[in-house]
Amino acid sequence: MEPKIYTGTPYPLGATFDGQGVNFALFSEHAESVELCLYNDTDEEVEVLKIKIKEKTHQVWHIYLNGIKPGQRYDYRVHGPYRPQEGHRFNANKLLIDPYAKAISGTVQWNDALFGYRIGAPEADLSFDDANSAAYVPKSVVVDNRFDWGEDQPMRIPMHRSVIYEVHVKGFTALHPDIPENIRGTYAAMGHPVTIAYLKELGVTAVELLPVHHFLSDRHLIDKGLTNYWGYNSIGFFAPDIRYASGGTQGDQVTEFKTMVKSLHAAGIEVILDVVYNHTGEGNEMGPTLSFRGIDNASYYRLTEDGRYYMDFTGTGNTLNARQPNVLRMIMDSLRYWIQEMHVDGFRFDLASALARELHDVDKLSSFFDVIHQDPIISQVKLIAEPWDIGEGGYQVGEFPPGWAEWNGKYRDCMRDFWIGADSMIGEFANRLTGSSDLYQGDNRRPSASVNFITAHDGFTLQDLVSYNDKHNEANGEDNNDGESHNRSWNCGAEGPTDNIEISHLRAKQKRNLLTTLFLSQGVPMLLAGDEFGRTQQGNNNAYCQDNSISWLDWKNMDSSLLTFTKSLIAFRREHPSLCRRKWFQGLPIRGTGVEDIVWFLPDATEMDDFHWEDDFARSLAVFLNGEGIRSVSQDGTKITDHHFYLLFNAYWEDVEYQLPDQRYGTSWIKVIDTNLDTISEHAIFEANSRVSVPSRSILVLMSS
């Protein structure tokens, strides 16, 4: 029985089920006509019903079908001019995914019919292809948003109390022996009690999931037997990717994702999504026509002056046109959807500088920031920028507006340099350790604007950082030419795996040094999944295409002592507000003590002077943190205080003897962390003015008794 057809409404965009039927709405400013195509569950190629949409309001084509239910599969065909030189690439032979689809039934099956032009034609993309692509395009799915959230509410863990865990949904559980095999690598596995128990014991407060928006695996990767494992190639900004669902193709992935979020929230763990709004998976002018390109290429993408080519600030072939009001609205609608319907707690924006470009320059007063800043929903969640893109002037660390946190690439580089003994200013080390005030304080931001990390998905793991001088990306099939060549890494004396006991011990200590530095630093620590137990990618620092044991966490061969050490570090940070301050150090005396909130010392216990900060060869220093100088109060107004701490850093290759300061700073000190050891516990007591030997390449943390 054919559904009854009504005019429908232009908003909300996408397919919206109201209990009786579905309203379909699609934005296209330049289309001449639009057809809605409905499909059943068995035939991917021939639609069971094709309806010409007659209503258009404010550039939105809309129709209402009474009797259509959740699970209905659909896509569009859009008619209009095919004039690439003018920016128009309409081709109604190509079936198109709804940009607002809440679920997508499958994945793209690569075929020449997916391209709007004839592959191999002399005119290249100026030619026109009339092959029907329906058999190869996944179908959009109508979903029912109803879900029993129970008492689930936004968690809003304060940013300065957060510990972020960057994790890939599939890679985290693909090899986990205690997760049922039939759900490994899925949202269900991510929300499984075994996973949640591990995350709670580790002590993290949020998981930052690598992209889960439905994405495209590039044809050249598929042809080589590889895939786009990381997922930075979105084609559906509202749809959780079906590849991470344990079963079902009719929108079941939406329910499974919500169940995962609900379970993580019940355990006190927030969910942050890594999102890619800077480009789509359709690539440049030689890419396929799957959705945006065929719906309204000139509106959705940033094009060059002649219209044929794409402006590429992302290295992927195209850049979404966030300056266009309807495209900006799509991004904002997507963000609100994930907050309100999927209950996520924040976002990390991939290549965020690309979104902030007005014409060519990055502009922190751009419409993108303005809209987010005034939005009562989006502005209240965690907003984290990857503050760079590949365009000129795209490196914008420290330049995002208030309300934003940033991946601090300068922190990563500085701390790696310090621990391999590279020549770098000791002053920068001090800045990074204390929250990078040189980057964030001047714009009324706080230390929590700095998301500190040593490693991330892009680059070496922690184990590989101390095991390889050079990248080893041969498995990627690009002759080891891909990936970063300057990694600020050190193999400690042998490239890759070794049986040398001394080298193995040094690597273990360097890992403890880097992790300890991360969790002693002001700002928000981010830990790459698996670094807590020594995960390796065999030297591959660009494993974006490795959906296999190179990328998956190896639970059977974990370093249990490193895992225990990391758990203790995270717990230590959580217990001591001195290490996660909400406000900046001021370097001023605290009333009643006469001692500043932070003081820097040379090994001989003399305070560091201005000229000491200019040393590019200094490897050793100490810092006093005054537990009376936190300058914050708890929610009930109680002044927050803590023990005093004396942190001793020695990145030098020989032991250094330190003298402790006088009794004004503390009468006695307990050694609570020693990175020469693989456990964290109280070890020894030192009196004021006594001498302490700090072994080569190590950290000692002393706490006032």
XYZ file of C-alpha atoms in Angstrom:
705
model
C 0.000 0.000 0.000
C 1.377 3.349 -1.005
C 1.584 5.938 1.771
C -0.568 9.040 1.750
C 1.414 12.060 0.634
C 1.228 15.481 2.258
C 3.253 18.658 1.809
C 5.250 18.283 5.001
C 7.360 20.971 6.639
C 10.859 22.342 5.959
C 11.991 21.764 9.528
C 13.377 19.690 11.077
C 15.682 18.606 8.284
C 16.182 14.895 7.689
C 13.626 12.144 8.207
C 11.479 12.692 11.304
C 9.041 10.043 12.577
C 6.108 11.454 14.563
C 4.285 8.226 15.398
C 2.041 8.328 12.319
C 4.414 8.912 9.465
C 7.652 10.585 8.422
C 8.484 14.128 7.358
C 11.370 14.318 4.882
C 13.241 17.608 4.417
C 16.375 18.236 2.336
C 18.298 21.470 1.816
C 19.415 22.276 -1.736
C 19.585 25.844 -2.920
C 20.508 25.150 -6.538
C 18.576 21.934 -7.315
C 15.897 22.035 -10.005
C 13.958 19.064 -8.619
C 14.327 16.357 -5.956
C 13.099 12.760 -5.827
C 12.659 10.714 -2.663
C 13.449 7.019 -3.224
C 12.194 4.329 -0.837
C 13.795 0.875 -0.640
C 12.839 -2.408 0.965
C 15.165 -4.661 2.935
C 16.125 -6.981 0.105
C 16.607 -4.980 -3.094
C 19.493 -2.495 -2.971
C 19.151 -1.440 -6.591
C 15.499 -0.775 -7.390
C 13.407 1.557 -5.269
C 9.925 0.375 -4.336
C 8.676 3.933 -4.619
C 10.053 7.121 -6.151
C 8.264 10.345 -5.349
C 8.944 13.762 -6.806
C 9.028 16.335 -4.031
C 6.957 19.329 -5.065
C 7.252 21.584 -2.034
C 10.223 23.907 -1.503
C 10.418 26.444 1.311
C 13.479 28.589 1.976
C 15.713 26.330 -0.119
C 14.443 23.201 1.680
C 12.548 20.499 -0.241
C 9.990 18.719 1.928
C 7.282 16.060 1.904
C 5.323 14.039 4.482
C 4.450 10.350 3.995
C 1.748 9.001 6.264
C 2.197 5.351 7.273
C 5.974 5.193 6.914
C 7.639 3.660 9.980
C 11.094 3.485 11.582
C 13.385 1.111 9.739
C 12.291 2.454 6.332
C 15.296 2.847 4.030
C 15.515 5.799 1.688
C 17.822 8.082 -0.283
C 17.482 10.924 -2.781
C 18.048 11.740 -6.434
C 18.628 15.411 -7.122
C 18.246 17.050 -10.534
C 20.072 20.163 -11.622
C 22.833 21.472 -13.911
C 26.052 19.548 -14.389
C 28.479 22.440 -14.902
C 31.611 21.752 -12.839
C 33.269 24.998 -13.954
C 30.438 26.818 -12.168
C 30.534 24.557 -9.127
C 27.454 22.483 -9.999
C 27.752 18.686 -10.156
C 24.139 17.495 -10.139
C 23.630 14.016 -11.562
C 20.287 12.340 -10.885
C 21.731 8.959 -11.880
C 23.555 8.976 -8.574
C 21.681 7.938 -5.441
C 22.452 10.276 -2.545
C 22.631 9.708 1.207
C 20.616 12.145 3.320
C 23.085 14.507 5.100
C 20.746 14.371 8.106
C 20.338 10.576 8.130
C 20.234 9.338 11.742
C 21.317 5.870 10.630
C 22.895 4.432 7.482
C 22.212 0.810 6.572
C 25.602 -0.275 5.246
C 28.837 0.870 3.677
C 29.798 2.108 0.223
C 30.620 -0.669 -2.236
C 33.194 0.785 -4.589
C 32.235 0.869 -8.266
C 32.815 3.274 -11.141
C 29.078 4.045 -11.102
C 29.584 6.035 -7.884
C 31.325 8.813 -9.796
C 29.434 11.641 -11.470
C 31.873 11.618 -14.377
C 33.111 8.767 -16.599
C 36.192 7.147 -15.136
C 39.011 7.318 -17.705
C 37.287 9.878 -19.936
C 39.645 12.405 -21.626
C 37.585 15.265 -20.171
C 38.039 13.774 -16.666
C 35.524 15.273 -14.212
C 34.016 17.473 -16.927
C 32.487 14.382 -18.504
C 29.084 13.069 -17.407
C 28.275 9.520 -16.308
C 24.763 8.088 -16.613
C 25.267 4.802 -14.740
C 22.855 4.155 -11.854
C 24.763 4.006 -8.552
C 21.917 2.678 -6.383
C 23.332 -0.819 -5.942
C 26.531 0.534 -4.396
C 25.251 3.296 -2.108
C 24.166 2.542 1.477
C 20.663 3.621 2.342
C 19.570 6.196 4.884
C 17.288 4.772 7.575
C 14.325 6.315 9.384
C 14.813 5.934 13.144
C 12.618 6.267 16.189
C 14.373 8.518 18.696
C 12.482 7.138 21.675
C 14.770 5.550 24.271
C 14.494 4.878 27.989
C 17.245 7.052 29.431
C 15.985 6.503 32.968
C 17.654 9.020 35.266
C 20.566 9.744 32.934
C 21.593 13.393 33.086
C 24.527 15.455 31.787
C 27.476 14.722 34.063
C 29.370 18.007 33.675
C 32.525 16.852 35.411
C 34.642 20.003 35.899
C 37.274 20.264 33.195
C 40.116 20.704 35.678
C 39.131 17.432 37.370
C 38.944 15.509 34.087
C 41.230 12.730 32.899
C 40.558 11.965 29.226
C 41.174 8.553 27.654
C 41.486 8.589 23.857
C 40.184 5.290 22.505
C 39.049 3.603 19.305
C 35.725 1.791 19.709
C 36.778 -1.271 17.741
C 40.449 -1.435 18.627
C 39.823 -1.299 22.361
C 37.893 -4.575 22.601
C 38.656 -6.410 19.334
C 41.089 -8.746 21.132
C 39.693 -8.571 24.663
C 39.473 -12.149 25.992
C 36.817 -11.317 28.607
C 34.381 -9.667 26.195
C 31.924 -11.999 24.414
C 33.364 -12.681 20.990
C 30.175 -11.793 19.124
C 30.226 -8.178 20.367
C 33.951 -7.409 20.388
C 34.815 -4.150 18.666
C 31.329 -2.650 19.048
C 29.439 -0.035 21.026
C 28.016 -2.893 23.081
C 31.532 -3.991 23.999
C 32.493 -0.431 24.899
C 29.595 -0.348 27.339
C 30.127 -3.895 28.618
C 30.634 -4.334 32.399
C 34.175 -5.673 31.799
C 35.134 -2.519 29.910
C 33.515 -0.235 32.442
C 35.189 -1.985 35.372
C 38.566 -1.506 33.677
C 37.984 2.193 32.990
C 36.795 2.834 36.553
C 39.797 1.039 38.030
C 42.114 2.969 35.731
C 40.564 6.180 37.028
C 39.720 8.084 33.852
C 36.712 10.422 33.869
C 35.966 10.498 30.123
C 36.457 8.414 27.031
C 37.221 10.394 23.878
C 36.079 8.151 21.037
C 37.819 8.355 17.685
C 35.274 9.224 14.974
C 32.017 7.292 15.147
C 30.151 9.406 12.590
C 29.453 7.155 9.614
C 32.561 7.360 7.461
C 33.934 6.303 4.107
C 36.898 4.002 3.480
C 38.832 5.352 0.506
C 38.860 3.319 -2.681
C 42.655 3.264 -2.952
C 42.866 1.751 0.535
C 40.247 -0.909 -0.184
C 42.079 -1.808 -3.392
C 45.242 -2.407 -1.322
C 43.435 -4.540 1.248
C 43.479 -1.743 3.821
C 40.768 0.483 5.290
C 40.193 3.888 6.855
C 40.533 2.563 10.395
C 40.610 5.891 12.246
C 37.439 7.112 10.530
C 38.422 10.716 9.734
C 36.355 10.669 6.549
C 32.762 11.409 7.540
C 29.838 10.982 5.182
C 27.046 11.097 7.799
C 27.257 13.626 10.625
C 24.202 12.315 12.518
C 24.639 8.559 12.085
C 26.715 6.336 14.394
C 28.778 4.115 12.125
C 27.204 0.727 11.521
C 30.605 -1.017 11.537
C 30.686 -0.625 15.323
C 27.222 -2.123 15.832
C 26.897 -5.703 17.043
C 23.905 -6.374 14.792
C 20.984 -4.959 12.846
C 20.813 -2.639 9.852
C 17.554 -0.803 10.522
C 18.773 1.796 12.973
C 19.735 -0.661 15.712
C 23.138 1.034 15.961
C 21.446 4.142 17.378
C 19.941 2.216 20.281
C 23.202 0.379 20.859
C 25.152 3.649 20.976
C 22.679 5.160 23.449
C 22.901 2.070 25.647
C 26.688 2.408 25.685
C 26.479 6.056 26.749
C 23.929 5.271 29.451
C 26.144 2.513 30.872
C 29.261 4.687 30.885
C 27.384 7.535 32.544
C 26.096 5.195 35.239
C 29.738 4.447 36.024
C 30.639 8.139 36.217
C 32.414 8.251 32.841
C 31.697 10.935 30.261
C 31.632 10.388 26.498
C 33.443 12.841 24.210
C 33.277 12.421 20.434
C 36.109 13.174 18.028
C 34.211 14.904 15.231
C 35.213 15.810 11.676
C 33.184 18.750 10.391
C 36.002 20.266 8.346
C 35.575 17.985 5.304
C 33.628 15.000 3.966
C 34.627 11.679 2.451
C 33.745 12.766 -1.100
C 37.280 14.071 -1.744
C 38.234 16.513 -4.503
C 36.786 16.952 -7.995
C 37.841 13.407 -8.870
C 35.976 11.892 -5.925
C 32.632 10.039 -5.848
C 29.161 11.570 -5.737
C 27.578 10.085 -2.630
C 25.733 12.886 -0.846
C 26.726 16.547 -0.461
C 28.328 16.865 -3.905
C 25.210 15.701 -5.694
C 22.771 17.549 -3.417
C 24.351 20.992 -3.758
C 28.083 21.041 -4.390
C 28.298 24.841 -4.641
C 26.723 25.300 -1.214
C 28.333 22.530 0.803
C 31.975 22.975 -0.242
C 34.488 25.774 -0.372
C 35.362 26.134 -4.050
C 38.065 28.022 -5.884
C 37.222 31.087 -7.938
C 36.419 29.163 -11.109
C 34.192 26.717 -9.217
C 35.657 23.503 -10.603
C 38.202 22.885 -7.870
C 38.004 22.612 -4.111
C 39.788 24.648 -1.466
C 41.652 22.103 0.635
C 42.733 23.140 4.133
C 42.481 19.561 5.394
C 44.667 17.452 3.112
C 41.651 15.340 2.154
C 40.613 17.073 -1.058
C 37.794 19.317 0.172
C 36.724 21.675 2.954
C 33.134 22.082 4.141
C 31.811 25.604 3.677
C 31.027 26.548 7.282
C 30.485 30.135 6.092
C 27.309 29.080 4.276
C 24.354 29.497 6.699
C 22.678 26.188 5.864
C 25.937 24.263 6.122
C 26.712 25.953 9.431
C 23.201 25.043 10.557
C 23.850 21.404 9.657
C 26.956 21.372 11.844
C 25.101 22.954 14.748
C 22.089 20.657 14.300
C 24.456 17.691 14.356
C 26.152 18.857 17.552
C 22.819 19.478 19.277
C 21.532 16.083 18.136
C 24.471 14.251 19.697
C 24.037 16.214 22.927
C 20.279 16.075 23.272
C 19.372 12.741 21.661
C 22.581 10.741 22.185
C 23.584 12.331 25.528
C 27.265 12.845 24.727
C 29.245 15.192 26.948
C 31.527 17.005 24.550
C 33.449 17.097 21.312
C 37.009 17.200 20.077
C 37.023 19.010 16.723
C 39.431 17.592 14.165
C 41.450 20.280 12.310
C 39.318 22.932 13.973
C 41.219 25.799 12.359
C 39.617 24.870 9.039
C 36.191 25.608 10.518
C 37.324 29.043 11.656
C 38.510 30.267 8.245
C 36.431 33.128 6.916
C 38.015 33.759 3.513
C 41.528 32.370 3.820
C 42.703 33.416 7.278
C 41.796 31.677 10.507
C 39.520 34.056 12.412
C 38.603 33.342 15.994
C 35.701 35.798 15.597
C 34.262 33.757 12.739
C 30.604 32.831 12.483
C 31.408 29.275 13.609
C 32.579 30.491 17.028
C 29.829 33.098 17.294
C 27.087 30.545 16.769
C 28.558 28.063 19.232
C 29.186 30.745 21.850
C 25.541 31.863 21.893
C 24.020 28.390 21.646
C 22.542 27.419 25.051
C 23.047 23.704 24.396
C 26.403 23.404 22.635
C 28.183 26.059 24.700
C 27.608 24.063 27.890
C 29.459 20.878 26.940
C 33.186 20.230 26.661
C 34.599 21.794 23.501
C 38.119 20.735 22.548
C 39.904 21.946 19.430
C 42.660 20.343 17.464
C 43.959 23.866 16.833
C 45.572 23.451 13.444
C 44.969 22.585 9.804
C 47.344 22.296 6.842
C 46.602 25.723 5.367
C 48.773 28.812 5.715
C 48.526 30.204 9.246
C 46.649 27.124 10.353
C 48.716 26.420 13.502
C 46.566 28.166 16.104
C 47.606 26.672 19.461
C 46.566 29.151 22.145
C 44.390 31.211 19.801
C 40.925 29.752 20.356
C 38.361 31.836 22.288
C 37.200 31.426 25.901
C 35.043 28.351 26.421
C 37.365 26.186 24.351
C 40.087 23.790 25.405
C 42.817 22.787 22.961
C 45.050 19.864 22.248
C 48.343 21.424 23.304
C 50.822 20.294 20.659
C 53.480 22.513 22.224
C 53.138 20.557 25.471
C 53.680 17.258 23.646
C 56.758 18.522 21.807
C 58.328 20.166 24.848
C 57.952 17.188 27.162
C 59.286 14.771 24.572
C 62.286 17.040 23.982
C 62.966 17.383 27.703
C 63.099 13.647 28.349
C 65.277 12.778 25.364
C 67.715 15.501 26.397
C 67.199 17.776 23.402
C 68.291 21.387 23.596
C 65.226 23.372 24.593
C 64.567 26.268 26.913
C 63.925 25.196 30.489
C 61.486 28.100 30.657
C 59.201 26.392 28.183
C 59.231 23.237 30.291
C 58.108 25.309 33.272
C 55.334 26.938 31.249
C 54.007 23.624 29.983
C 54.169 21.998 33.429
C 52.113 24.786 34.980
C 49.315 24.910 32.399
C 50.855 26.951 29.559
C 49.914 30.389 30.874
C 51.883 31.921 28.001
C 49.275 30.457 25.628
C 46.013 30.713 27.556
C 46.102 33.162 30.471
C 45.940 36.355 28.426
C 42.435 35.633 27.108
C 40.778 34.983 30.475
C 41.105 31.252 30.024
C 42.233 28.851 32.729
C 44.775 26.011 32.935
C 42.050 23.569 31.884
C 42.182 25.144 28.411
C 45.316 23.041 27.903
C 44.661 19.404 27.053
C 48.076 17.894 27.713
C 49.215 14.754 25.985
C 52.435 12.887 25.285
C 50.963 10.608 22.621
C 47.721 10.393 20.636
C 46.277 8.156 17.950
C 48.316 10.049 15.346
C 51.953 9.163 16.002
C 53.939 6.738 18.122
C 52.430 5.013 21.124
C 54.256 5.574 24.406
C 56.033 2.224 24.077
C 57.167 3.055 20.559
C 58.234 6.550 21.580
C 60.948 5.024 23.768
C 61.709 2.130 21.387
C 62.161 3.669 17.929
C 64.176 6.526 16.504
C 62.466 6.211 13.132
C 58.983 5.438 11.866
C 58.292 1.975 10.438
C 55.161 2.383 8.317
C 55.932 -0.201 5.638
C 52.604 -1.971 6.244
C 50.778 1.134 4.992
C 51.968 0.455 1.450
C 53.504 3.889 0.855
C 57.189 2.900 1.025
C 57.420 4.379 4.538
C 56.929 7.876 3.103
C 53.778 8.624 5.089
C 53.670 9.795 8.681
C 55.764 12.284 10.623
C 59.531 11.846 10.316
C 60.479 14.100 13.252
C 58.984 12.294 16.230
C 61.136 13.580 19.093
C 61.602 9.948 20.072
C 64.586 7.975 21.395
C 65.028 4.224 21.223
C 67.289 4.164 24.315
C 70.059 2.372 22.415
C 68.392 -0.192 20.136
C 65.795 0.117 17.394
C 62.669 -1.851 18.233
C 62.352 -4.942 20.429
C 65.453 -5.918 22.377
C 66.651 -8.517 24.859
C 69.098 -6.062 26.432
C 68.085 -5.756 30.082
C 69.619 -2.314 30.600
C 67.845 -0.871 27.591
C 64.548 -2.440 28.667
C 64.931 -0.953 32.149
C 65.710 2.475 30.718
C 62.688 2.324 28.425
C 60.465 1.387 31.354
C 61.794 4.335 33.355
C 61.331 6.742 30.451
C 57.711 5.654 30.160
C 57.221 6.299 33.859
C 58.921 9.691 33.485
C 56.629 10.746 30.664
C 53.467 9.514 32.380
C 54.449 11.093 35.690
C 55.153 14.417 33.988
C 51.751 14.241 32.290
C 49.838 13.682 35.528
C 51.862 16.215 37.528
C 51.143 18.945 34.972
C 48.423 21.550 35.396
C 45.783 21.320 32.701
C 43.802 18.314 31.526
C 45.746 15.065 30.982
C 44.836 12.913 27.991
C 46.025 9.307 27.921
C 46.137 7.251 24.726
C 44.409 3.897 25.222
C 46.941 1.143 25.812
C 49.799 3.430 26.830
C 49.045 2.496 30.419
C 50.225 -1.052 29.747
C 52.838 -0.686 27.008
C 50.869 -1.109 23.783
C 53.015 -1.102 20.638
C 52.304 -0.537 16.947
C 55.718 -1.961 15.987
C 56.979 1.510 15.141
C 54.069 2.478 12.880
C 53.327 6.146 13.612
C 50.492 6.508 11.088
C 48.316 3.439 11.573
C 45.229 5.129 10.107
C 44.681 2.250 7.679
C 45.526 -0.697 9.938
C 42.349 -2.387 11.167
C 44.287 -5.297 12.619
C 46.669 -6.284 15.395
C 48.919 -3.299 14.645
C 46.215 -0.997 16.000
C 44.175 -3.225 18.302
C 45.017 -3.364 21.993
C 46.866 -6.547 22.917
C 45.334 -7.504 26.252
C 47.268 -10.751 26.603
C 50.713 -9.141 26.564
C 50.179 -6.141 28.781
C 52.850 -4.739 31.087
C 51.023 -5.221 34.378
C 53.565 -3.262 36.424
C 53.199 -0.216 34.168
C 49.420 -0.541 34.392
C 49.592 -0.560 38.191
C 51.925 2.446 38.146
C 49.567 4.392 35.858
C 46.519 3.616 37.972
C 48.387 4.861 41.035
C 49.448 8.029 39.216
C 45.891 8.868 38.196
C 44.617 8.175 41.717
C 47.420 10.336 43.182
C 46.441 13.232 40.941
C 42.775 12.833 41.822
C 43.551 12.920 45.558
C 45.625 16.100 45.440
C 44.057 19.389 44.292
C 47.554 20.902 44.129
C 48.029 18.943 40.905
C 44.792 19.961 39.188
C 44.216 23.580 40.084
C 41.342 25.524 38.651
C 43.221 28.827 38.670
C 46.652 30.005 37.611
C 49.699 30.191 39.831
C 50.389 33.811 40.701
C 53.920 33.614 42.077
C 52.826 35.689 45.063
C 53.308 35.076 48.799
C 50.449 33.355 50.612
C 49.131 35.316 53.572
C 50.350 33.879 56.852
C 53.209 31.920 55.306
C 55.267 34.456 53.391
C 55.965 31.747 50.804
C 54.822 31.999 47.179
C 52.282 29.594 45.700
C 55.013 28.256 43.378
C 58.813 28.543 43.589
C 61.440 27.197 41.192
C 64.785 25.959 42.471
C 68.155 24.937 41.126
C 69.617 21.685 42.483
C 71.560 23.661 45.101
C 68.271 25.011 46.549
C 68.783 28.551 45.268
C 65.774 30.113 43.609
C 65.961 30.308 39.845
C 66.608 33.782 38.443
C 65.552 35.296 35.134
C 68.709 34.312 33.286
C 68.328 30.650 34.305
C 65.206 30.410 32.157
C 67.237 31.166 29.059
C 69.355 28.019 29.360
C 68.873 25.660 26.457
C 71.004 22.958 28.038
C 69.499 22.803 31.526
C 68.272 19.310 32.343
C 67.501 19.511 36.076
C 65.266 21.671 38.230
C 62.893 21.493 41.179
C 59.558 23.136 41.863
C 57.767 23.823 45.144
C 53.951 23.748 45.074
C 52.337 25.451 48.054
C 49.299 23.509 49.221
C 48.021 26.631 50.978
C 48.107 28.594 47.725
C 45.461 26.860 45.629
C 43.234 29.985 45.735
C 39.991 28.081 45.187
C 37.026 27.032 47.276
C 34.830 23.959 47.123
C 31.159 24.113 46.168
C 30.188 24.728 49.788
C 32.659 27.617 50.033
C 35.352 25.765 51.982
C 38.905 26.841 51.181
C 40.751 24.101 49.300
C 44.155 23.190 50.715
C 46.573 20.339 50.228
C 50.017 19.090 51.200
C 53.003 20.991 49.873
C 54.924 19.245 47.111
C 58.521 19.390 46.004
C 59.007 17.986 42.506
C 62.533 17.112 41.387
C 63.148 16.595 37.663
C 66.422 15.218 36.337
C 66.542 14.584 32.578
C 70.349 14.539 32.702
C 72.174 11.304 31.871
C 73.984 11.327 35.224
C 72.789 11.443 38.825
C 72.273 14.903 40.299
C 72.411 15.737 43.980
C 69.762 18.161 45.175
C 69.617 20.126 48.382
C 66.169 20.625 49.839
C 65.081 24.173 50.772
C 64.901 25.482 54.310
C 62.111 25.024 56.833
C 59.988 27.845 55.440
C 58.938 25.434 52.711
C 58.578 22.341 54.874
C 60.227 20.826 57.908
C 60.202 17.279 56.545
C 59.327 15.543 53.297
C 58.090 12.087 52.358
C 59.170 10.606 49.036
C 55.908 9.442 47.428
C 56.905 8.940 43.775
C 60.221 7.717 42.397
C 60.238 6.855 38.703
C 63.212 4.562 39.234
C 60.676 2.247 40.848
C 57.584 0.705 39.293
C 55.344 1.306 42.310
C 54.030 4.436 43.979
C 54.205 4.419 47.759
C 55.811 6.259 50.646
C 59.500 5.412 50.579
C 61.660 7.677 52.736
C 61.628 10.843 54.845
C 63.947 13.819 54.314
C 64.439 16.821 56.552
C 64.655 20.424 55.414
C 68.103 21.381 54.044
C 69.078 17.726 53.615
C 70.554 16.371 50.414
C 68.776 14.023 48.020
C 70.397 12.131 45.166
C 68.160 12.069 42.100
C 69.267 9.300 39.717
C 69.779 9.977 36.031
C 66.652 10.444 33.947
C 64.134 10.313 36.753
C 61.585 12.200 38.827
C 61.195 12.286 42.590
C 58.047 13.678 44.174
C 58.274 14.724 47.817
C 55.204 15.563 49.890
C 55.159 17.547 53.099
C 54.605 15.286 56.089
